[in-house]
Amino acid sequence: MIDTSQLVDALVTMLRDIPELVMEMGGDPERIYAYHDQYPKRSSLAYAIHQMPAPSIMAAWKGTKLGSFGGNDVWKYQVVLYLRARETYDGDPPNPYSRLHRLIVKGVPALVGVSMLNATVHPSCYPMDPPPIERQADAEGLDYFEVPLTFTEMGDD
């Protein structure tokens, strides 16, 4: 099993390396960041989601489960990207969330040279499975979107 904080940090680094995605964050790569559990300071993911600025992307490890790949038992890691789009104005293209989703899947980190869907985010994991995007609501009923990513470990480190 890998250290999931390393997977989350590697993912954040790669997302920050997609120029178009950083532009969607107002040009600030720090708006793409990791959430790491730290009791008692960071023990509520729901609160962290509620506190997200707009625009921003927060990456958090959601869980690990045993799965199969090629007839073998493997670890599957789920990291969720929580999205808050930038403010939009009359005349802006609709649905900035679909643009963010496209950049997360099809965006090309400058140092890697291949789309995120085909990129090796962590050296012990295969590239991510094609991720869905799902609408959610925070404690105040404000919409945000989640992009759950699944990474399959190549072996058992």
Short mmCIF file of N, CA and C in Angstrom, two decimals:
data_model
loop_
_atom_site.label_atom_id
_atom_site.label_comp_id
_atom_site.label_asym_id
_atom_site.label_seq_id
_atom_site.Cartn_x
_atom_site.Cartn_y
_atom_site.Cartn_z
N MET A 1 0.84 -1.18 0.00
CA MET A 1 0.00 0.00 0.00
C MET A 1 0.88 1.24 0.00
N ILE A 2 0.45 2.23 -0.77
CA ILE A 2 1.23 3.46 -0.85
C ILE A 2 0.76 4.46 0.20
N ASP A 3 1.57 5.48 0.41
CA ASP A 3 1.20 6.59 1.29
C ASP A 3 0.25 7.48 0.48
N THR A 4 -0.99 7.54 0.87
CA THR A 4 -1.99 8.26 0.08
C THR A 4 -1.73 9.77 0.06
N SER A 5 -1.05 10.30 1.06
CA SER A 5 -0.74 11.73 1.03
C SER A 5 0.21 12.03 -0.12
N GLN A 6 1.10 11.10 -0.44
CA GLN A 6 1.99 11.28 -1.59
C GLN A 6 1.22 11.28 -2.90
N LEU A 7 0.22 10.41 -3.00
CA LEU A 7 -0.62 10.37 -4.20
C LEU A 7 -1.38 11.69 -4.36
N VAL A 8 -1.98 12.18 -3.28
CA VAL A 8 -2.74 13.43 -3.33
C VAL A 8 -1.81 14.59 -3.70
N ASP A 9 -0.65 14.66 -3.08
CA ASP A 9 0.29 15.75 -3.37
C ASP A 9 0.78 15.69 -4.81
N ALA A 10 1.05 14.49 -5.32
CA ALA A 10 1.49 14.35 -6.72
C ALA A 10 0.39 14.79 -7.68
N LEU A 11 -0.85 14.46 -7.35
CA LEU A 11 -1.98 14.87 -8.17
C LEU A 11 -2.10 16.39 -8.20
N VAL A 12 -2.00 17.03 -7.04
CA VAL A 12 -2.08 18.49 -6.97
C VAL A 12 -0.96 19.12 -7.80
N THR A 13 0.24 18.60 -7.69
CA THR A 13 1.37 19.12 -8.47
C THR A 13 1.09 19.04 -9.96
N MET A 14 0.55 17.92 -10.41
CA MET A 14 0.26 17.76 -11.84
C MET A 14 -0.86 18.69 -12.29
N LEU A 15 -1.89 18.84 -11.48
CA LEU A 15 -2.99 19.73 -11.85
C LEU A 15 -2.51 21.18 -11.92
N ARG A 16 -1.63 21.57 -11.03
CA ARG A 16 -1.08 22.93 -11.05
C ARG A 16 -0.21 23.17 -12.28
N ASP A 17 0.19 22.11 -12.95
CA ASP A 17 1.06 22.20 -14.12
C ASP A 17 0.26 22.25 -15.44
N ILE A 18 -1.06 22.34 -15.34
CA ILE A 18 -1.91 22.48 -16.52
C ILE A 18 -2.24 23.97 -16.66
N PRO A 19 -1.62 24.67 -17.61
CA PRO A 19 -1.79 26.12 -17.71
C PRO A 19 -3.25 26.57 -17.80
N GLU A 20 -4.05 25.88 -18.60
CA GLU A 20 -5.45 26.29 -18.76
C GLU A 20 -6.25 26.12 -17.47
N LEU A 21 -5.93 25.10 -16.69
CA LEU A 21 -6.61 24.87 -15.42
C LEU A 21 -6.24 25.96 -14.42
N VAL A 22 -4.98 26.34 -14.39
CA VAL A 22 -4.54 27.42 -13.51
C VAL A 22 -5.23 28.73 -13.92
N MET A 23 -5.40 28.95 -15.20
CA MET A 23 -6.11 30.15 -15.66
C MET A 23 -7.55 30.17 -15.15
N GLU A 24 -8.19 29.00 -15.09
CA GLU A 24 -9.55 28.91 -14.55
C GLU A 24 -9.58 29.22 -13.06
N MET A 25 -8.43 29.14 -12.41
CA MET A 25 -8.31 29.45 -10.99
C MET A 25 -7.84 30.90 -10.81
N GLY A 26 -8.09 31.73 -11.81
CA GLY A 26 -7.69 33.13 -11.73
C GLY A 26 -6.19 33.32 -11.84
N GLY A 27 -5.49 32.31 -12.40
CA GLY A 27 -4.05 32.39 -12.56
C GLY A 27 -3.27 32.03 -11.30
N ASP A 28 -3.95 31.59 -10.25
CA ASP A 28 -3.30 31.28 -8.98
C ASP A 28 -3.22 29.77 -8.76
N PRO A 29 -2.05 29.16 -8.94
CA PRO A 29 -1.94 27.71 -8.76
C PRO A 29 -2.22 27.25 -7.32
N GLU A 30 -2.11 28.16 -6.34
CA GLU A 30 -2.39 27.81 -4.94
C GLU A 30 -3.87 27.54 -4.72
N ARG A 31 -4.72 27.90 -5.68
CA ARG A 31 -6.16 27.61 -5.59
C ARG A 31 -6.44 26.13 -5.87
N ILE A 32 -5.42 25.40 -6.27
CA ILE A 32 -5.50 23.94 -6.43
C ILE A 32 -4.66 23.39 -5.27
N TYR A 33 -5.31 22.71 -4.33
CA TYR A 33 -4.60 22.35 -3.11
C TYR A 33 -5.10 21.03 -2.55
N ALA A 34 -4.31 20.49 -1.62
CA ALA A 34 -4.62 19.21 -0.98
C ALA A 34 -5.27 19.43 0.38
N TYR A 35 -6.16 18.53 0.71
CA TYR A 35 -6.71 18.45 2.06
C TYR A 35 -6.14 17.18 2.67
N HIS A 36 -5.42 17.34 3.77
CA HIS A 36 -4.89 16.19 4.51
C HIS A 36 -5.50 16.22 5.91
N ASP A 37 -6.02 15.09 6.34
CA ASP A 37 -6.59 14.98 7.68
C ASP A 37 -5.51 15.23 8.72
N GLN A 38 -5.83 16.09 9.69
CA GLN A 38 -4.94 16.37 10.82
C GLN A 38 -5.81 16.62 12.03
N TYR A 39 -5.93 15.63 12.87
CA TYR A 39 -6.78 15.77 14.05
C TYR A 39 -6.08 16.64 15.07
N PRO A 40 -6.70 17.60 15.69
CA PRO A 40 -8.08 18.04 15.53
C PRO A 40 -8.24 19.21 14.56
N LYS A 41 -7.12 19.74 13.99
CA LYS A 41 -7.21 20.93 13.14
C LYS A 41 -8.05 20.70 11.88
N ARG A 42 -7.83 19.59 11.23
CA ARG A 42 -8.55 19.28 10.00
C ARG A 42 -9.21 17.92 10.16
N SER A 43 -10.36 17.94 10.79
CA SER A 43 -11.06 16.68 11.02
C SER A 43 -12.48 16.71 10.47
N SER A 44 -12.76 17.69 9.60
CA SER A 44 -14.07 17.78 8.99
C SER A 44 -13.93 18.16 7.52
N LEU A 45 -14.03 17.16 6.67
CA LEU A 45 -13.97 17.41 5.24
C LEU A 45 -15.15 18.28 4.81
N ALA A 46 -16.32 18.05 5.41
CA ALA A 46 -17.50 18.86 5.07
C ALA A 46 -17.24 20.35 5.34
N TYR A 47 -16.59 20.65 6.46
CA TYR A 47 -16.26 22.04 6.78
C TYR A 47 -15.26 22.60 5.77
N ALA A 48 -14.25 21.80 5.41
CA ALA A 48 -13.26 22.24 4.44
C ALA A 48 -13.91 22.53 3.08
N ILE A 49 -14.87 21.71 2.69
CA ILE A 49 -15.58 21.95 1.43
C ILE A 49 -16.35 23.26 1.52
N HIS A 50 -17.01 23.46 2.64
CA HIS A 50 -17.79 24.69 2.84
C HIS A 50 -16.91 25.94 2.79
N GLN A 51 -15.67 25.82 3.25
CA GLN A 51 -14.75 26.96 3.30
C GLN A 51 -13.99 27.21 1.99
N MET A 52 -14.20 26.38 0.99
CA MET A 52 -13.46 26.53 -0.27
C MET A 52 -13.77 27.88 -0.92
N PRO A 53 -12.71 28.60 -1.34
CA PRO A 53 -12.95 29.84 -2.08
C PRO A 53 -13.36 29.52 -3.52
N ALA A 54 -13.96 30.51 -4.17
CA ALA A 54 -14.31 30.36 -5.58
C ALA A 54 -13.40 31.27 -6.39
N PRO A 55 -12.67 30.75 -7.34
CA PRO A 55 -12.59 29.36 -7.77
C PRO A 55 -11.54 28.60 -6.98
N SER A 56 -11.71 27.28 -6.91
CA SER A 56 -10.70 26.43 -6.30
C SER A 56 -10.99 24.97 -6.59
N ILE A 57 -9.95 24.17 -6.41
CA ILE A 57 -10.04 22.71 -6.51
C ILE A 57 -9.30 22.15 -5.30
N MET A 58 -9.99 21.34 -4.53
CA MET A 58 -9.39 20.71 -3.36
C MET A 58 -9.36 19.20 -3.59
N ALA A 59 -8.20 18.59 -3.39
CA ALA A 59 -8.03 17.15 -3.55
C ALA A 59 -7.95 16.50 -2.19
N ALA A 60 -8.73 15.43 -1.98
CA ALA A 60 -8.72 14.73 -0.70
C ALA A 60 -8.84 13.23 -0.94
N TRP A 61 -8.08 12.48 -0.16
CA TRP A 61 -8.18 11.02 -0.20
C TRP A 61 -9.49 10.62 0.46
N LYS A 62 -10.28 9.83 -0.25
CA LYS A 62 -11.58 9.41 0.28
C LYS A 62 -11.54 8.01 0.86
N GLY A 63 -10.72 7.14 0.29
CA GLY A 63 -10.65 5.79 0.81
C GLY A 63 -9.87 4.86 -0.09
N THR A 64 -9.64 3.66 0.41
CA THR A 64 -8.90 2.62 -0.31
C THR A 64 -9.68 1.34 -0.19
N LYS A 65 -9.75 0.59 -1.28
CA LYS A 65 -10.44 -0.69 -1.23
C LYS A 65 -9.65 -1.72 -2.03
N LEU A 66 -9.92 -2.95 -1.73
CA LEU A 66 -9.30 -4.04 -2.47
C LEU A 66 -10.13 -4.28 -3.72
N GLY A 67 -9.47 -4.42 -4.85
CA GLY A 67 -10.15 -4.69 -6.10
C GLY A 67 -9.36 -5.71 -6.90
N SER A 68 -9.74 -5.88 -8.15
CA SER A 68 -8.99 -6.81 -8.99
C SER A 68 -8.59 -6.10 -10.27
N PHE A 69 -7.48 -6.55 -10.82
CA PHE A 69 -6.95 -5.99 -12.06
C PHE A 69 -6.18 -7.10 -12.74
N GLY A 70 -6.63 -7.51 -13.90
CA GLY A 70 -5.95 -8.58 -14.61
C GLY A 70 -5.93 -9.89 -13.85
N GLY A 71 -6.97 -10.17 -13.07
CA GLY A 71 -7.05 -11.40 -12.31
C GLY A 71 -6.29 -11.38 -11.00
N ASN A 72 -5.70 -10.25 -10.66
CA ASN A 72 -4.94 -10.13 -9.42
C ASN A 72 -5.66 -9.19 -8.45
N ASP A 73 -5.46 -9.44 -7.15
CA ASP A 73 -5.96 -8.52 -6.14
C ASP A 73 -5.05 -7.30 -6.09
N VAL A 74 -5.64 -6.11 -6.11
CA VAL A 74 -4.87 -4.86 -6.08
C VAL A 74 -5.58 -3.85 -5.18
N TRP A 75 -4.83 -2.85 -4.75
CA TRP A 75 -5.40 -1.75 -3.99
C TRP A 75 -5.87 -0.69 -4.95
N LYS A 76 -7.06 -0.16 -4.69
CA LYS A 76 -7.63 0.94 -5.48
C LYS A 76 -7.83 2.12 -4.54
N TYR A 77 -7.26 3.25 -4.93
CA TYR A 77 -7.29 4.45 -4.11
C TYR A 77 -8.26 5.45 -4.73
N GLN A 78 -9.15 6.00 -3.92
CA GLN A 78 -10.07 7.01 -4.42
C GLN A 78 -9.67 8.36 -3.83
N VAL A 79 -9.40 9.27 -4.75
CA VAL A 79 -9.12 10.66 -4.41
C VAL A 79 -10.22 11.48 -5.06
N VAL A 80 -10.82 12.36 -4.31
CA VAL A 80 -11.91 13.17 -4.85
C VAL A 80 -11.43 14.61 -5.01
N LEU A 81 -11.74 15.17 -6.18
CA LEU A 81 -11.51 16.58 -6.42
C LEU A 81 -12.82 17.31 -6.17
N TYR A 82 -12.79 18.29 -5.30
CA TYR A 82 -13.95 19.11 -5.00
C TYR A 82 -13.77 20.43 -5.76
N LEU A 83 -14.77 20.80 -6.55
CA LEU A 83 -14.64 21.94 -7.44
C LEU A 83 -15.57 23.07 -7.06
N ARG A 84 -15.02 24.27 -7.04
CA ARG A 84 -15.82 25.50 -6.97
C ARG A 84 -15.38 26.33 -8.17
N ALA A 85 -16.32 26.64 -9.04
CA ALA A 85 -16.00 27.40 -10.24
C ALA A 85 -15.87 28.88 -9.91
N ARG A 86 -15.25 29.59 -10.83
CA ARG A 86 -15.13 31.05 -10.69
C ARG A 86 -16.51 31.68 -10.89
N GLU A 87 -16.62 32.90 -10.45
CA GLU A 87 -17.86 33.64 -10.65
C GLU A 87 -18.06 33.86 -12.14
N THR A 88 -19.28 33.69 -12.59
CA THR A 88 -19.59 33.92 -14.00
C THR A 88 -20.52 35.12 -14.13
N TYR A 89 -20.47 35.72 -15.28
CA TYR A 89 -21.23 36.93 -15.55
C TYR A 89 -22.09 36.72 -16.79
N ASP A 90 -23.07 37.59 -16.99
CA ASP A 90 -23.89 37.52 -18.20
C ASP A 90 -22.98 37.57 -19.42
N GLY A 91 -23.24 36.67 -20.34
CA GLY A 91 -22.43 36.60 -21.55
C GLY A 91 -21.30 35.60 -21.47
N ASP A 92 -20.95 35.12 -20.25
CA ASP A 92 -19.92 34.09 -20.12
C ASP A 92 -20.47 32.76 -20.62
N PRO A 93 -19.60 31.89 -21.12
CA PRO A 93 -20.09 30.56 -21.52
C PRO A 93 -20.73 29.85 -20.33
N PRO A 94 -21.80 29.10 -20.56
CA PRO A 94 -22.46 28.40 -19.46
C PRO A 94 -21.63 27.21 -18.96
N ASN A 95 -21.95 26.80 -17.76
CA ASN A 95 -21.40 25.61 -17.12
C ASN A 95 -19.88 25.55 -17.05
N PRO A 96 -19.28 26.39 -16.18
CA PRO A 96 -17.84 26.32 -16.02
C PRO A 96 -17.37 24.99 -15.42
N TYR A 97 -18.28 24.25 -14.79
CA TYR A 97 -17.88 22.97 -14.19
C TYR A 97 -17.52 21.93 -15.26
N SER A 98 -18.22 21.95 -16.38
CA SER A 98 -17.87 20.99 -17.43
C SER A 98 -16.50 21.32 -18.01
N ARG A 99 -16.16 22.60 -18.06
CA ARG A 99 -14.82 22.98 -18.53
C ARG A 99 -13.76 22.49 -17.55
N LEU A 100 -14.00 22.66 -16.25
CA LEU A 100 -13.05 22.16 -15.27
C LEU A 100 -12.88 20.65 -15.39
N HIS A 101 -13.99 19.94 -15.54
CA HIS A 101 -13.93 18.48 -15.67
C HIS A 101 -13.10 18.09 -16.90
N ARG A 102 -13.35 18.76 -18.01
CA ARG A 102 -12.60 18.46 -19.24
C ARG A 102 -11.11 18.70 -19.03
N LEU A 103 -10.74 19.80 -18.36
CA LEU A 103 -9.33 20.09 -18.13
C LEU A 103 -8.69 19.08 -17.18
N ILE A 104 -9.46 18.58 -16.21
CA ILE A 104 -8.93 17.56 -15.30
C ILE A 104 -8.67 16.26 -16.04
N VAL A 105 -9.50 15.93 -17.00
CA VAL A 105 -9.36 14.68 -17.74
C VAL A 105 -8.43 14.83 -18.95
N LYS A 106 -8.63 15.88 -19.72
CA LYS A 106 -7.92 16.05 -20.99
C LYS A 106 -6.77 17.04 -20.93
N GLY A 107 -6.66 17.81 -19.82
CA GLY A 107 -5.58 18.77 -19.71
C GLY A 107 -4.22 18.09 -19.73
N VAL A 108 -3.23 18.82 -20.24
CA VAL A 108 -1.88 18.27 -20.39
C VAL A 108 -0.92 19.05 -19.50
N PRO A 109 -0.44 18.41 -18.42
CA PRO A 109 0.58 19.08 -17.60
C PRO A 109 1.83 19.35 -18.44
N ALA A 110 2.37 20.55 -18.31
CA ALA A 110 3.49 20.96 -19.15
C ALA A 110 4.70 20.02 -19.04
N LEU A 111 5.01 19.57 -17.83
CA LEU A 111 6.20 18.72 -17.66
C LEU A 111 5.98 17.26 -18.06
N VAL A 112 4.73 16.84 -18.17
CA VAL A 112 4.44 15.43 -18.46
C VAL A 112 4.23 15.22 -19.96
N GLY A 113 3.50 16.12 -20.60
CA GLY A 113 3.31 16.05 -22.05
C GLY A 113 2.22 15.12 -22.53
N VAL A 114 1.45 14.50 -21.61
CA VAL A 114 0.30 13.67 -22.00
C VAL A 114 -0.88 14.10 -21.15
N SER A 115 -2.08 13.79 -21.63
CA SER A 115 -3.28 14.18 -20.89
C SER A 115 -3.32 13.50 -19.52
N MET A 116 -4.02 14.12 -18.60
CA MET A 116 -4.14 13.58 -17.25
C MET A 116 -4.69 12.16 -17.26
N LEU A 117 -5.59 11.86 -18.19
CA LEU A 117 -6.18 10.53 -18.25
C LEU A 117 -5.13 9.47 -18.55
N ASN A 118 -4.05 9.86 -19.21
CA ASN A 118 -2.99 8.91 -19.57
C ASN A 118 -1.72 9.09 -18.76
N ALA A 119 -1.72 10.02 -17.83
CA ALA A 119 -0.52 10.33 -17.07
C ALA A 119 -0.36 9.42 -15.85
N THR A 120 0.87 9.10 -15.54
CA THR A 120 1.18 8.36 -14.32
C THR A 120 1.37 9.40 -13.22
N VAL A 121 0.38 9.51 -12.35
CA VAL A 121 0.42 10.51 -11.28
C VAL A 121 1.36 10.07 -10.16
N HIS A 122 1.32 8.79 -9.83
CA HIS A 122 2.19 8.21 -8.79
C HIS A 122 2.91 7.03 -9.42
N PRO A 123 4.21 6.88 -9.21
CA PRO A 123 4.96 5.81 -9.88
C PRO A 123 4.49 4.39 -9.55
N SER A 124 3.74 4.21 -8.48
CA SER A 124 3.25 2.87 -8.12
C SER A 124 1.82 2.62 -8.57
N CYS A 125 1.24 3.58 -9.31
CA CYS A 125 -0.16 3.43 -9.73
C CYS A 125 -0.29 3.61 -11.24
N TYR A 126 -1.26 2.89 -11.80
CA TYR A 126 -1.63 3.10 -13.19
C TYR A 126 -2.30 4.46 -13.33
N PRO A 127 -2.41 4.99 -14.56
CA PRO A 127 -3.17 6.23 -14.74
C PRO A 127 -4.60 6.05 -14.22
N MET A 128 -5.22 7.17 -13.90
CA MET A 128 -6.56 7.14 -13.31
C MET A 128 -7.59 6.54 -14.26
N ASP A 129 -8.64 5.97 -13.67
CA ASP A 129 -9.79 5.52 -14.44
C ASP A 129 -10.53 6.76 -14.93
N PRO A 130 -11.24 6.67 -16.07
CA PRO A 130 -12.02 7.84 -16.51
C PRO A 130 -13.02 8.25 -15.43
N PRO A 131 -12.93 9.51 -14.97
CA PRO A 131 -13.75 9.93 -13.83
C PRO A 131 -15.07 10.58 -14.23
N PRO A 132 -16.10 10.35 -13.43
CA PRO A 132 -17.36 11.09 -13.62
C PRO A 132 -17.26 12.46 -12.93
N ILE A 133 -18.27 13.26 -13.11
CA ILE A 133 -18.42 14.50 -12.37
C ILE A 133 -19.83 14.48 -11.78
N GLU A 134 -19.95 14.86 -10.51
CA GLU A 134 -21.23 14.73 -9.81
C GLU A 134 -21.55 16.00 -9.03
N ARG A 135 -22.79 16.45 -9.15
CA ARG A 135 -23.25 17.64 -8.41
C ARG A 135 -23.52 17.26 -6.95
N GLN A 136 -23.11 18.15 -6.06
CA GLN A 136 -23.35 18.00 -4.63
C GLN A 136 -23.79 19.35 -4.08
N ALA A 137 -24.19 19.38 -2.82
CA ALA A 137 -24.54 20.64 -2.15
C ALA A 137 -23.86 20.66 -0.79
N ASP A 138 -23.38 21.85 -0.40
CA ASP A 138 -22.72 21.95 0.90
C ASP A 138 -23.76 22.22 2.00
N ALA A 139 -23.29 22.49 3.20
CA ALA A 139 -24.18 22.65 4.35
C ALA A 139 -25.19 23.78 4.19
N GLU A 140 -24.86 24.77 3.38
CA GLU A 140 -25.78 25.89 3.16
C GLU A 140 -26.62 25.70 1.89
N GLY A 141 -26.48 24.56 1.25
CA GLY A 141 -27.24 24.30 0.04
C GLY A 141 -26.61 24.85 -1.22
N LEU A 142 -25.36 25.32 -1.15
CA LEU A 142 -24.67 25.83 -2.33
C LEU A 142 -24.08 24.67 -3.11
N ASP A 143 -24.29 24.70 -4.41
CA ASP A 143 -23.79 23.63 -5.26
C ASP A 143 -22.28 23.71 -5.46
N TYR A 144 -21.69 22.55 -5.54
CA TYR A 144 -20.31 22.37 -5.96
C TYR A 144 -20.29 21.04 -6.69
N PHE A 145 -19.18 20.68 -7.29
CA PHE A 145 -19.11 19.41 -7.99
C PHE A 145 -17.94 18.59 -7.46
N GLU A 146 -18.10 17.28 -7.54
CA GLU A 146 -17.05 16.33 -7.15
C GLU A 146 -16.62 15.55 -8.39
N VAL A 147 -15.31 15.31 -8.46
CA VAL A 147 -14.76 14.44 -9.49
C VAL A 147 -14.01 13.34 -8.76
N PRO A 148 -14.64 12.15 -8.60
CA PRO A 148 -13.95 11.04 -7.92
C PRO A 148 -12.97 10.35 -8.87
N LEU A 149 -11.72 10.28 -8.46
CA LEU A 149 -10.68 9.65 -9.26
C LEU A 149 -10.28 8.34 -8.60
N THR A 150 -10.09 7.31 -9.40
CA THR A 150 -9.64 6.03 -8.88
C THR A 150 -8.29 5.69 -9.49
N PHE A 151 -7.33 5.36 -8.62
CA PHE A 151 -6.00 4.97 -9.04
C PHE A 151 -5.77 3.54 -8.57
N THR A 152 -5.34 2.67 -9.47
CA THR A 152 -5.08 1.27 -9.16
C THR A 152 -3.58 1.06 -8.98
N GLU A 153 -3.22 0.48 -7.86
CA GLU A 153 -1.80 0.23 -7.57
C GLU A 153 -1.28 -0.88 -8.46
N MET A 154 -0.05 -0.73 -8.95
CA MET A 154 0.56 -1.71 -9.85
C MET A 154 0.98 -2.99 -9.12
N GLY A 155 1.32 -2.86 -7.89
CA GLY A 155 1.74 -4.00 -7.07
C GLY A 155 1.26 -3.74 -5.66
N ASP A 156 1.90 -4.28 -4.69
CA ASP A 156 1.58 -3.99 -3.30
C ASP A 156 2.82 -3.46 -2.62
N ASP A 157 3.04 -2.15 -2.74
CA ASP A 157 4.23 -1.52 -2.16
C ASP A 157 4.19 -1.52 -0.65
#
